[in-house]
mmCIF file with all atom_site columns, C-alpha atoms in Angstrom:
data_model
loop_
_atom_site.group_PDB
_atom_site.id
_atom_site.type_symbol
_atom_site.label_atom_id
_atom_site.label_alt_id
_atom_site.label_comp_id
_atom_site.label_asym_id
_atom_site.label_entity_id
_atom_site.label_seq_id
_atom_site.pdbx_PDB_ins_code
_atom_site.Cartn_x
_atom_site.Cartn_y
_atom_site.Cartn_z
_atom_site.occupancy
_atom_site.B_iso_or_equiv
_atom_site.pdbx_formal_charge
_atom_site.auth_seq_id
_atom_site.auth_comp_id
_atom_site.auth_asym_id
_atom_site.auth_atom_id
_atom_site.pdbx_PDB_model_num
ATOM 1   C CA . MET A 1 1   ? 17.318  -20.802 -1.665  1.00 58.00 ? 11  MET A CA 1
ATOM 2   C CA . ILE A 1 2   ? 17.175  -17.066 -2.453  1.00 55.00 ? 12  ILE A CA 1
ATOM 3   C CA . ARG A 1 3   ? 20.400  -16.514 -0.504  1.00 58.00 ? 13  ARG A CA 1
ATOM 4   C CA . LYS A 1 4   ? 22.202  -19.228 -2.486  1.00 59.00 ? 14  LYS A CA 1
ATOM 5   C CA . THR A 1 5   ? 20.930  -17.801 -5.791  1.00 52.00 ? 15  THR A CA 1
ATOM 6   C CA . ILE A 1 6   ? 22.177  -14.298 -4.965  1.00 52.00 ? 16  ILE A CA 1
ATOM 7   C CA . LEU A 1 7   ? 25.592  -15.547 -3.848  1.00 56.00 ? 17  LEU A CA 1
ATOM 8   C CA . THR A 1 8   ? 25.888  -17.640 -7.031  1.00 59.00 ? 18  THR A CA 1
ATOM 9   C CA . ALA A 1 9   ? 25.069  -14.586 -9.149  1.00 53.00 ? 19  ALA A CA 1
ATOM 10  C CA . MET A 1 10  ? 27.734  -12.562 -7.326  1.00 56.00 ? 20  MET A CA 1
ATOM 11  C CA . LEU A 1 11  ? 30.381  -15.233 -7.989  1.00 56.00 ? 21  LEU A CA 1
ATOM 12  C CA . ALA A 1 12  ? 29.337  -15.465 -11.641 1.00 56.00 ? 22  ALA A CA 1
ATOM 13  C CA . ALA A 1 13  ? 29.722  -11.694 -12.045 1.00 54.00 ? 23  ALA A CA 1
ATOM 14  C CA . LEU A 1 14  ? 33.192  -11.824 -10.512 1.00 54.00 ? 24  LEU A CA 1
ATOM 15  C CA . ALA A 1 15  ? 34.195  -14.750 -12.746 1.00 56.00 ? 25  ALA A CA 1
ATOM 16  C CA . ALA A 1 16  ? 33.054  -12.866 -15.841 1.00 51.00 ? 26  ALA A CA 1
ATOM 17  C CA . ALA A 1 17  ? 34.967  -9.793  -14.750 1.00 49.00 ? 27  ALA A CA 1
ATOM 18  C CA . THR A 1 18  ? 38.134  -11.854 -14.235 1.00 49.00 ? 28  THR A CA 1
ATOM 19  C CA . ALA A 1 19  ? 37.905  -13.236 -17.745 1.00 46.00 ? 29  ALA A CA 1
ATOM 20  C CA . THR A 1 20  ? 37.635  -9.803  -19.399 1.00 46.00 ? 30  THR A CA 1
ATOM 21  C CA . ALA A 1 21  ? 39.944  -7.658  -17.280 1.00 44.00 ? 31  ALA A CA 1
ATOM 22  C CA . GLN A 1 22  ? 43.308  -6.636  -18.667 1.00 49.00 ? 32  GLN A CA 1
ATOM 23  C CA . ASP A 1 23  ? 44.860  -5.715  -15.316 1.00 56.00 ? 33  ASP A CA 1
ATOM 24  C CA . PRO A 1 24  ? 43.151  -7.736  -12.538 1.00 49.00 ? 34  PRO A CA 1
ATOM 25  C CA . ARG A 1 25  ? 42.738  -5.977  -9.226  1.00 86.00 ? 35  ARG A CA 1
ATOM 26  C CA . VAL A 1 26  ? 40.608  -7.293  -6.392  1.00 94.00 ? 36  VAL A CA 1
ATOM 27  C CA . GLU A 1 27  ? 39.451  -5.330  -3.341  1.00 96.00 ? 37  GLU A CA 1
ATOM 28  C CA . ILE A 1 28  ? 38.268  -7.104  -0.175  1.00 96.00 ? 38  ILE A CA 1
ATOM 29  C CA . SER A 1 29  ? 36.659  -4.895  2.461   1.00 97.00 ? 39  SER A CA 1
ATOM 30  C CA . GLY A 1 30  ? 35.283  -5.124  5.964   1.00 97.00 ? 40  GLY A CA 1
ATOM 31  C CA . THR A 1 31  ? 33.068  -2.343  7.321   1.00 97.00 ? 41  THR A CA 1
ATOM 32  C CA . ALA A 1 32  ? 31.365  -1.350  10.570  1.00 98.00 ? 42  ALA A CA 1
ATOM 33  C CA . GLY A 1 33  ? 29.001  1.491   11.305  1.00 97.00 ? 43  GLY A CA 1
ATOM 34  C CA . TRP A 1 34  ? 25.587  2.631   12.431  1.00 97.00 ? 44  TRP A CA 1
ATOM 35  C CA . THR A 1 35  ? 22.309  2.081   10.593  1.00 96.00 ? 45  THR A CA 1
ATOM 36  C CA . PHE A 1 36  ? 19.275  4.325   10.916  1.00 95.00 ? 46  PHE A CA 1
ATOM 37  C CA . SER A 1 37  ? 16.176  2.269   10.084  1.00 90.00 ? 47  SER A CA 1
ATOM 38  C CA . ASP A 1 38  ? 12.489  2.800   9.528   1.00 86.00 ? 48  ASP A CA 1
ATOM 39  C CA . GLY A 1 39  ? 9.630   0.422   8.848   1.00 79.00 ? 49  GLY A CA 1
ATOM 40  C CA . VAL A 1 40  ? 6.077   0.518   7.535   1.00 74.00 ? 50  VAL A CA 1
ATOM 41  C CA . ASN A 1 41  ? 2.461   0.841   8.602   1.00 71.00 ? 51  ASN A CA 1
ATOM 42  C CA . VAL A 1 42  ? 0.868   -2.584  8.913   1.00 63.00 ? 52  VAL A CA 1
ATOM 43  C CA . GLY A 1 43  ? -2.718  -1.485  9.540   1.00 62.00 ? 53  GLY A CA 1
ATOM 44  C CA . ALA A 1 44  ? -4.906  0.364   12.010  1.00 58.00 ? 54  ALA A CA 1
ATOM 45  C CA . LEU A 1 45  ? -7.086  -0.415  14.975  1.00 59.00 ? 55  LEU A CA 1
ATOM 46  C CA . ASP A 1 46  ? -9.763  2.027   16.163  1.00 60.00 ? 56  ASP A CA 1
ATOM 47  C CA . ASP A 1 47  ? -8.293  4.622   13.770  1.00 62.00 ? 57  ASP A CA 1
ATOM 48  C CA . SER A 1 48  ? -4.866  4.289   15.447  1.00 64.00 ? 58  SER A CA 1
ATOM 49  C CA . PRO A 1 49  ? -2.092  3.342   12.969  1.00 65.00 ? 59  PRO A CA 1
ATOM 50  C CA . ILE A 1 50  ? 0.054   0.340   13.804  1.00 70.00 ? 60  ILE A CA 1
ATOM 51  C CA . ARG A 1 51  ? 3.697   0.470   12.725  1.00 73.00 ? 61  ARG A CA 1
ATOM 52  C CA . VAL A 1 52  ? 6.586   -1.973  12.726  1.00 77.00 ? 62  VAL A CA 1
ATOM 53  C CA . ASP A 1 53  ? 10.020  -0.303  12.786  1.00 82.00 ? 63  ASP A CA 1
ATOM 54  C CA . PRO A 1 54  ? 13.531  -1.690  13.260  1.00 86.00 ? 64  PRO A CA 1
ATOM 55  C CA . LYS A 1 55  ? 15.478  0.355   15.810  1.00 89.00 ? 65  LYS A CA 1
ATOM 56  C CA . ASP A 1 56  ? 18.658  2.188   14.848  1.00 92.00 ? 66  ASP A CA 1
ATOM 57  C CA . ALA A 1 57  ? 21.616  -0.058  15.673  1.00 94.00 ? 67  ALA A CA 1
ATOM 58  C CA . PHE A 1 58  ? 25.223  -1.084  15.022  1.00 96.00 ? 68  PHE A CA 1
ATOM 59  C CA . SER A 1 59  ? 25.855  -2.843  11.699  1.00 97.00 ? 69  SER A CA 1
ATOM 60  C CA . TRP A 1 60  ? 28.756  -4.513  9.945   1.00 97.00 ? 70  TRP A CA 1
ATOM 61  C CA . GLY A 1 61  ? 29.507  -5.983  6.551   1.00 97.00 ? 71  GLY A CA 1
ATOM 62  C CA . ALA A 1 62  ? 31.973  -7.436  4.076   1.00 98.00 ? 72  ALA A CA 1
ATOM 63  C CA . ARG A 1 63  ? 32.371  -7.156  0.314   1.00 97.00 ? 73  ARG A CA 1
ATOM 64  C CA . ILE A 1 64  ? 34.531  -8.199  -2.577  1.00 97.00 ? 74  ILE A CA 1
ATOM 65  C CA . GLY A 1 65  ? 34.977  -6.056  -5.663  1.00 96.00 ? 75  GLY A CA 1
ATOM 66  C CA . PHE A 1 66  ? 36.811  -6.468  -8.926  1.00 95.00 ? 76  PHE A CA 1
ATOM 67  C CA . ASN A 1 67  ? 37.988  -3.551  -11.100 1.00 93.00 ? 77  ASN A CA 1
ATOM 68  C CA . VAL A 1 68  ? 37.059  -4.546  -14.657 1.00 92.00 ? 78  VAL A CA 1
ATOM 69  C CA . THR A 1 69  ? 38.502  -1.227  -15.843 1.00 92.00 ? 79  THR A CA 1
ATOM 70  C CA . PRO A 1 70  ? 40.505  1.415   -13.955 1.00 91.00 ? 80  PRO A CA 1
ATOM 71  C CA . ASN A 1 71  ? 37.196  3.046   -12.946 1.00 94.00 ? 81  ASN A CA 1
ATOM 72  C CA . VAL A 1 72  ? 34.431  0.400   -13.161 1.00 95.00 ? 82  VAL A CA 1
ATOM 73  C CA . GLU A 1 73  ? 34.040  -2.129  -10.343 1.00 97.00 ? 83  GLU A CA 1
ATOM 74  C CA . VAL A 1 74  ? 31.659  -5.085  -9.961  1.00 96.00 ? 84  VAL A CA 1
ATOM 75  C CA . GLY A 1 75  ? 31.219  -7.209  -6.872  1.00 97.00 ? 85  GLY A CA 1
ATOM 76  C CA . GLY A 1 76  ? 29.035  -8.453  -4.075  1.00 97.00 ? 86  GLY A CA 1
ATOM 77  C CA . LEU A 1 77  ? 28.381  -7.265  -0.544  1.00 97.00 ? 87  LEU A CA 1
ATOM 78  C CA . PHE A 1 78  ? 26.904  -8.660  2.648   1.00 97.00 ? 88  PHE A CA 1
ATOM 79  C CA . ALA A 1 79  ? 25.682  -6.595  5.598   1.00 97.00 ? 89  ALA A CA 1
ATOM 80  C CA . MET A 1 80  ? 24.067  -7.422  8.921   1.00 96.00 ? 90  MET A CA 1
ATOM 81  C CA . GLN A 1 81  ? 22.270  -5.360  11.551  1.00 94.00 ? 91  GLN A CA 1
ATOM 82  C CA . SER A 1 82  ? 21.329  -6.815  14.949  1.00 90.00 ? 92  SER A CA 1
ATOM 83  C CA . THR A 1 83  ? 18.466  -4.731  16.253  1.00 88.00 ? 93  THR A CA 1
ATOM 84  C CA . ASP A 1 84  ? 15.033  -4.737  17.895  1.00 84.00 ? 94  ASP A CA 1
ATOM 85  C CA . LEU A 1 85  ? 11.763  -4.673  15.979  1.00 79.00 ? 95  LEU A CA 1
ATOM 86  C CA . GLU A 1 86  ? 9.440   -2.112  17.549  1.00 78.00 ? 96  GLU A CA 1
ATOM 87  C CA . VAL A 1 87  ? 5.680   -2.514  17.230  1.00 71.00 ? 97  VAL A CA 1
ATOM 88  C CA . SER A 1 88  ? 3.844   0.728   18.024  1.00 67.00 ? 98  SER A CA 1
ATOM 89  C CA . GLY A 1 89  ? 0.181   1.633   18.074  1.00 62.00 ? 99  GLY A CA 1
ATOM 90  C CA . ILE A 1 90  ? -2.333  0.062   20.412  1.00 55.00 ? 100 ILE A CA 1
ATOM 91  C CA . VAL A 1 91  ? 0.403   -1.925  22.172  1.00 56.00 ? 101 VAL A CA 1
ATOM 92  C CA . ASN A 1 92  ? 4.080   -0.925  22.192  1.00 57.00 ? 102 ASN A CA 1
ATOM 93  C CA . ARG A 1 93  ? 6.676   -3.668  22.397  1.00 59.00 ? 103 ARG A CA 1
ATOM 94  C CA . SER A 1 94  ? 10.135  -4.641  21.099  1.00 62.00 ? 104 SER A CA 1
ATOM 95  C CA . VAL A 1 95  ? 11.307  -7.987  19.762  1.00 70.00 ? 105 VAL A CA 1
ATOM 96  C CA . GLY A 1 96  ? 14.919  -8.932  18.913  1.00 75.00 ? 106 GLY A CA 1
ATOM 97  C CA . GLN A 1 97  ? 15.577  -9.018  15.170  1.00 81.00 ? 107 GLN A CA 1
ATOM 98  C CA . THR A 1 98  ? 18.490  -9.510  12.768  1.00 89.00 ? 108 THR A CA 1
ATOM 99  C CA . ILE A 1 99  ? 18.454  -8.002  9.271   1.00 91.00 ? 109 ILE A CA 1
ATOM 100 C CA . TYR A 1 100 ? 20.693  -9.378  6.505   1.00 94.00 ? 110 TYR A CA 1
ATOM 101 C CA . ASN A 1 101 ? 21.474  -7.731  3.158   1.00 96.00 ? 111 ASN A CA 1
ATOM 102 C CA . TYR A 1 102 ? 22.827  -9.532  0.070   1.00 97.00 ? 112 TYR A CA 1
ATOM 103 C CA . HIS A 1 103 ? 23.561  -7.450  -3.020  1.00 98.00 ? 113 HIS A CA 1
ATOM 104 C CA . GLY A 1 104 ? 25.475  -7.645  -6.249  1.00 97.00 ? 114 GLY A CA 1
ATOM 105 C CA . TYR A 1 105 ? 26.709  -4.192  -7.247  1.00 98.00 ? 115 TYR A CA 1
ATOM 106 C CA . PHE A 1 106 ? 28.337  -1.971  -9.842  1.00 97.00 ? 116 PHE A CA 1
ATOM 107 C CA . ALA A 1 107 ? 30.491  0.957   -8.719  1.00 97.00 ? 117 ALA A CA 1
ATOM 108 C CA . TYR A 1 108 ? 32.250  3.804   -10.484 1.00 97.00 ? 118 TYR A CA 1
ATOM 109 C CA . ASN A 1 109 ? 35.526  5.010   -8.952  1.00 96.00 ? 119 ASN A CA 1
ATOM 110 C CA . PHE A 1 110 ? 36.615  8.525   -9.871  1.00 96.00 ? 120 PHE A CA 1
ATOM 111 C CA . GLY A 1 111 ? 40.206  9.483   -10.556 1.00 92.00 ? 121 GLY A CA 1
ATOM 112 C CA . GLU A 1 112 ? 43.257  7.453   -11.519 1.00 91.00 ? 122 GLU A CA 1
ATOM 113 C CA . SER A 1 113 ? 43.587  3.845   -10.338 1.00 89.00 ? 123 SER A CA 1
ATOM 114 C CA . ASP A 1 114 ? 46.757  4.677   -8.356  1.00 88.00 ? 124 ASP A CA 1
ATOM 115 C CA . ALA A 1 115 ? 45.342  7.834   -6.712  1.00 92.00 ? 125 ALA A CA 1
ATOM 116 C CA . THR A 1 116 ? 45.564  8.023   -2.917  1.00 94.00 ? 126 THR A CA 1
ATOM 117 C CA . ALA A 1 117 ? 41.962  9.345   -2.666  1.00 96.00 ? 127 ALA A CA 1
ATOM 118 C CA . ARG A 1 118 ? 39.144  7.955   -4.825  1.00 96.00 ? 128 ARG A CA 1
ATOM 119 C CA . PRO A 1 119 ? 35.507  9.069   -4.471  1.00 98.00 ? 129 PRO A CA 1
ATOM 120 C CA . TYR A 1 120 ? 32.967  6.536   -5.761  1.00 98.00 ? 130 TYR A CA 1
ATOM 121 C CA . ILE A 1 121 ? 29.279  5.882   -6.294  1.00 98.00 ? 131 ILE A CA 1
ATOM 122 C CA . LEU A 1 122 ? 27.634  2.457   -6.071  1.00 98.00 ? 132 LEU A CA 1
ATOM 123 C CA . GLY A 1 123 ? 24.337  0.835   -7.000  1.00 98.00 ? 133 GLY A CA 1
ATOM 124 C CA . GLY A 1 124 ? 23.199  -2.732  -6.515  1.00 97.00 ? 134 GLY A CA 1
ATOM 125 C CA . LEU A 1 125 ? 20.297  -5.181  -6.540  1.00 97.00 ? 135 LEU A CA 1
ATOM 126 C CA . GLY A 1 126 ? 19.598  -8.127  -4.293  1.00 97.00 ? 136 GLY A CA 1
ATOM 127 C CA . ALA A 1 127 ? 17.577  -9.058  -1.237  1.00 96.00 ? 137 ALA A CA 1
ATOM 128 C CA . THR A 1 128 ? 17.036  -8.115  2.392   1.00 94.00 ? 138 THR A CA 1
ATOM 129 C CA . GLN A 1 129 ? 16.247  -10.910 4.827   1.00 92.00 ? 139 GLN A CA 1
ATOM 130 C CA . TYR A 1 130 ? 14.495  -10.346 8.125   1.00 85.00 ? 140 TYR A CA 1
ATOM 131 C CA . GLY A 1 131 ? 15.481  -12.998 10.651  1.00 74.00 ? 141 GLY A CA 1
ATOM 132 C CA . SER A 1 132 ? 13.065  -15.179 12.554  1.00 65.00 ? 142 SER A CA 1
ATOM 133 C CA . LEU A 1 133 ? 11.359  -13.798 15.667  1.00 56.00 ? 143 LEU A CA 1
ATOM 134 C CA . SER A 1 134 ? 10.977  -15.480 19.048  1.00 54.00 ? 144 SER A CA 1
ATOM 135 C CA . THR A 1 135 ? 7.789   -14.311 20.765  1.00 48.00 ? 145 THR A CA 1
ATOM 136 C CA . ALA A 1 136 ? 5.661   -15.407 23.692  1.00 47.00 ? 146 ALA A CA 1
ATOM 137 C CA . ALA A 1 137 ? 3.253   -16.929 21.175  1.00 43.00 ? 147 ALA A CA 1
ATOM 138 C CA . GLY A 1 138 ? 5.988   -18.934 19.447  1.00 46.00 ? 148 GLY A CA 1
ATOM 139 C CA . ASP A 1 139 ? 8.634   -18.555 16.746  1.00 50.00 ? 149 ASP A CA 1
ATOM 140 C CA . ILE A 1 140 ? 7.905   -16.678 13.513  1.00 50.00 ? 150 ILE A CA 1
ATOM 141 C CA . GLY A 1 141 ? 9.936   -17.569 10.416  1.00 49.00 ? 151 GLY A CA 1
ATOM 142 C CA . GLY A 1 142 ? 12.066  -14.999 8.619   1.00 66.00 ? 152 GLY A CA 1
ATOM 143 C CA . GLU A 1 143 ? 11.078  -13.226 5.404   1.00 82.00 ? 153 GLU A CA 1
ATOM 144 C CA . THR A 1 144 ? 13.164  -12.251 2.370   1.00 90.00 ? 154 THR A CA 1
ATOM 145 C CA . GLN A 1 145 ? 12.238  -9.296  0.152   1.00 90.00 ? 155 GLN A CA 1
ATOM 146 C CA . PHE A 1 146 ? 13.690  -7.660  -2.971  1.00 93.00 ? 156 PHE A CA 1
ATOM 147 C CA . SER A 1 147 ? 15.816  -4.593  -2.295  1.00 95.00 ? 157 SER A CA 1
ATOM 148 C CA . SER A 1 148 ? 18.274  -2.250  -3.947  1.00 97.00 ? 158 SER A CA 1
ATOM 149 C CA . THR A 1 149 ? 21.233  -0.458  -2.409  1.00 97.00 ? 159 THR A CA 1
ATOM 150 C CA . TRP A 1 150 ? 22.825  2.908   -3.277  1.00 98.00 ? 160 TRP A CA 1
ATOM 151 C CA . ALA A 1 151 ? 25.973  4.449   -1.861  1.00 98.00 ? 161 ALA A CA 1
ATOM 152 C CA . ALA A 1 152 ? 28.518  7.211   -2.149  1.00 98.00 ? 162 ALA A CA 1
ATOM 153 C CA . GLY A 1 153 ? 31.877  7.102   -0.480  1.00 98.00 ? 163 GLY A CA 1
ATOM 154 C CA . LEU A 1 154 ? 35.583  7.750   -0.410  1.00 98.00 ? 164 LEU A CA 1
ATOM 155 C CA . LYS A 1 155 ? 38.510  5.337   -0.566  1.00 97.00 ? 165 LYS A CA 1
ATOM 156 C CA . LEU A 1 156 ? 41.836  6.445   0.897   1.00 97.00 ? 166 LEU A CA 1
ATOM 157 C CA . PHE A 1 157 ? 44.987  4.467   0.038   1.00 95.00 ? 167 PHE A CA 1
ATOM 158 C CA . PRO A 1 158 ? 48.013  5.267   2.219   1.00 95.00 ? 168 PRO A CA 1
ATOM 159 C CA . SER A 1 159 ? 49.741  2.337   0.484   1.00 92.00 ? 169 SER A CA 1
ATOM 160 C CA . PRO A 1 160 ? 49.066  0.466   -2.803  1.00 89.00 ? 170 PRO A CA 1
ATOM 161 C CA . ASN A 1 161 ? 47.619  -2.595  -1.038  1.00 91.00 ? 171 ASN A CA 1
ATOM 162 C CA . PHE A 1 162 ? 45.869  -1.117  1.986   1.00 94.00 ? 172 PHE A CA 1
ATOM 163 C CA . GLY A 1 163 ? 43.072  1.406   2.158   1.00 95.00 ? 173 GLY A CA 1
ATOM 164 C CA . ILE A 1 164 ? 40.345  2.968   4.263   1.00 97.00 ? 174 ILE A CA 1
ATOM 165 C CA . ARG A 1 165 ? 36.709  3.187   3.179   1.00 98.00 ? 175 ARG A CA 1
ATOM 166 C CA . LEU A 1 166 ? 34.193  5.860   4.305   1.00 98.00 ? 176 LEU A CA 1
ATOM 167 C CA . GLU A 1 167 ? 30.652  5.372   3.034   1.00 98.00 ? 177 GLU A CA 1
ATOM 168 C CA . ALA A 1 168 ? 27.012  6.449   3.264   1.00 98.00 ? 178 ALA A CA 1
ATOM 169 C CA . ARG A 1 169 ? 24.590  3.805   1.944   1.00 98.00 ? 179 ARG A CA 1
ATOM 170 C CA . TRP A 1 170 ? 20.817  3.652   1.516   1.00 97.00 ? 180 TRP A CA 1
ATOM 171 C CA . THR A 1 171 ? 18.951  0.338   1.199   1.00 97.00 ? 181 THR A CA 1
ATOM 172 C CA . PRO A 1 172 ? 15.198  0.549   0.441   1.00 95.00 ? 182 PRO A CA 1
ATOM 173 C CA . THR A 1 173 ? 13.389  -2.795  0.788   1.00 92.00 ? 183 THR A CA 1
ATOM 174 C CA . TYR A 1 174 ? 10.007  -3.414  -0.789  1.00 88.00 ? 184 TYR A CA 1
ATOM 175 C CA . ILE A 1 175 ? 7.531   -4.682  1.823   1.00 82.00 ? 185 ILE A CA 1
ATOM 176 C CA . LYS A 1 176 ? 4.019   -4.389  0.394   1.00 77.00 ? 186 LYS A CA 1
ATOM 177 C CA . SER A 1 177 ? 1.598   -2.315  -1.681  1.00 74.00 ? 187 SER A CA 1
ATOM 178 C CA . ASP A 1 178 ? -1.509  -0.667  -0.287  1.00 68.00 ? 188 ASP A CA 1
ATOM 179 C CA . PRO A 1 179 ? -4.557  -0.045  -2.541  1.00 63.00 ? 189 PRO A CA 1
ATOM 180 C CA . GLU A 1 180 ? -5.033  3.673   -3.111  1.00 64.00 ? 190 GLU A CA 1
ATOM 181 C CA . GLY A 1 181 ? -8.109  3.775   -5.322  1.00 62.00 ? 191 GLY A CA 1
ATOM 182 C CA . TYR A 1 182 ? -9.338  3.372   -8.916  1.00 63.00 ? 192 TYR A CA 1
ATOM 183 C CA . TRP A 1 183 ? -8.271  4.932   -12.188 1.00 65.00 ? 193 TRP A CA 1
ATOM 184 C CA . CYS A 1 184 ? -10.558 4.966   -15.198 1.00 71.00 ? 194 CYS A CA 1
ATOM 185 C CA . ASP A 1 185 ? -10.078 6.009   -18.810 1.00 66.00 ? 195 ASP A CA 1
ATOM 186 C CA . PRO A 1 186 ? -12.191 5.471   -21.977 1.00 70.00 ? 196 PRO A CA 1
ATOM 187 C CA . TYR A 1 187 ? -9.663  3.115   -23.613 1.00 69.00 ? 197 TYR A CA 1
ATOM 188 C CA . TRP A 1 188 ? -8.306  0.863   -20.845 1.00 65.00 ? 198 TRP A CA 1
ATOM 189 C CA . GLY A 1 189 ? -11.317 0.928   -18.555 1.00 67.00 ? 199 GLY A CA 1
ATOM 190 C CA . CYS A 1 190 ? -11.033 1.003   -14.771 1.00 72.00 ? 200 CYS A CA 1
ATOM 191 C CA . TYR A 1 191 ? -8.360  -0.586  -12.629 1.00 64.00 ? 201 TYR A CA 1
ATOM 192 C CA . THR A 1 192 ? -6.980  -0.264  -9.127  1.00 66.00 ? 202 THR A CA 1
ATOM 193 C CA . PHE A 1 193 ? -3.677  1.361   -8.330  1.00 61.00 ? 203 PHE A CA 1
ATOM 194 C CA . ALA A 1 194 ? -1.543  0.899   -5.227  1.00 64.00 ? 204 ALA A CA 1
ATOM 195 C CA . GLU A 1 195 ? 1.243   2.679   -3.363  1.00 69.00 ? 205 GLU A CA 1
ATOM 196 C CA . ALA A 1 196 ? 4.353   0.654   -2.591  1.00 76.00 ? 206 ALA A CA 1
ATOM 197 C CA . GLU A 1 197 ? 5.732   0.767   0.953   1.00 81.00 ? 207 GLU A CA 1
ATOM 198 C CA . TYR A 1 198 ? 9.427   0.385   1.707   1.00 86.00 ? 208 TYR A CA 1
ATOM 199 C CA . SER A 1 199 ? 11.475  -0.201  4.820   1.00 87.00 ? 209 SER A CA 1
ATOM 200 C CA . ASN A 1 200 ? 14.651  1.902   4.652   1.00 93.00 ? 210 ASN A CA 1
ATOM 201 C CA . GLN A 1 201 ? 18.131  1.459   6.078   1.00 95.00 ? 211 GLN A CA 1
ATOM 202 C CA . TYR A 1 202 ? 20.544  4.410   6.091   1.00 96.00 ? 212 TYR A CA 1
ATOM 203 C CA . GLU A 1 203 ? 24.051  3.285   7.014   1.00 97.00 ? 213 GLU A CA 1
ATOM 204 C CA . LEU A 1 204 ? 27.113  5.385   7.833   1.00 98.00 ? 214 LEU A CA 1
ATOM 205 C CA . SER A 1 205 ? 30.193  3.183   7.951   1.00 98.00 ? 215 SER A CA 1
ATOM 206 C CA . GLY A 1 206 ? 33.936  2.966   7.764   1.00 97.00 ? 216 GLY A CA 1
ATOM 207 C CA . GLY A 1 207 ? 36.313  0.100   7.179   1.00 97.00 ? 217 GLY A CA 1
ATOM 208 C CA . ILE A 1 208 ? 39.495  -1.264  5.698   1.00 97.00 ? 218 ILE A CA 1
ATOM 209 C CA . ILE A 1 209 ? 40.353  -2.377  2.181   1.00 96.00 ? 219 ILE A CA 1
ATOM 210 C CA . LEU A 1 210 ? 42.874  -5.002  1.121   1.00 95.00 ? 220 LEU A CA 1
ATOM 211 C CA . ARG A 1 211 ? 43.754  -4.583  -2.566  1.00 92.00 ? 221 ARG A CA 1
ATOM 212 C CA . PHE A 1 212 ? 45.741  -6.958  -4.741  1.00 89.00 ? 222 PHE A CA 1
#
């Protein structure tokens, strides 16, 4: 349900952009690269921390973007990483895992729209889905969490309709919050505060762009 909602929001953003743009220009991209991942602490046993971390692995993705102005772009992206989930602590083991990312984004492209080289920055909101796990004890269902994504890159256009994309992208995914203690003041009283924990994906990728 969350996946369908995010995809619907992406399509709605593209439809709105189409209605307001003076000079429509769509970019469809495919990318492939390598993602460096880390996870979170999930507890401790006998004072030994237990962590769950996705392993660094190959990743790929696709996106569609629409230039609402010569420099401003809106769109949606999908990315997937097939990896192993490592559990470390008292017992070390690996379990196959697939991570999916769904994000709507805004990007700013520097330079003129017909330039052969265009640096850009990108920010987006959406969700990261961790696929189901098959273990000796049975299957565990997947989990979807809120995430953002942030990128900087370079587009190279050897021709008006074909380009190459080089990008570095960071996707932090909220996993949980751990209680850190209490805070008290004379007006509001006392309350607990917590520290959020995130699983991070750092992707270096390249790909092609079809522009029309």
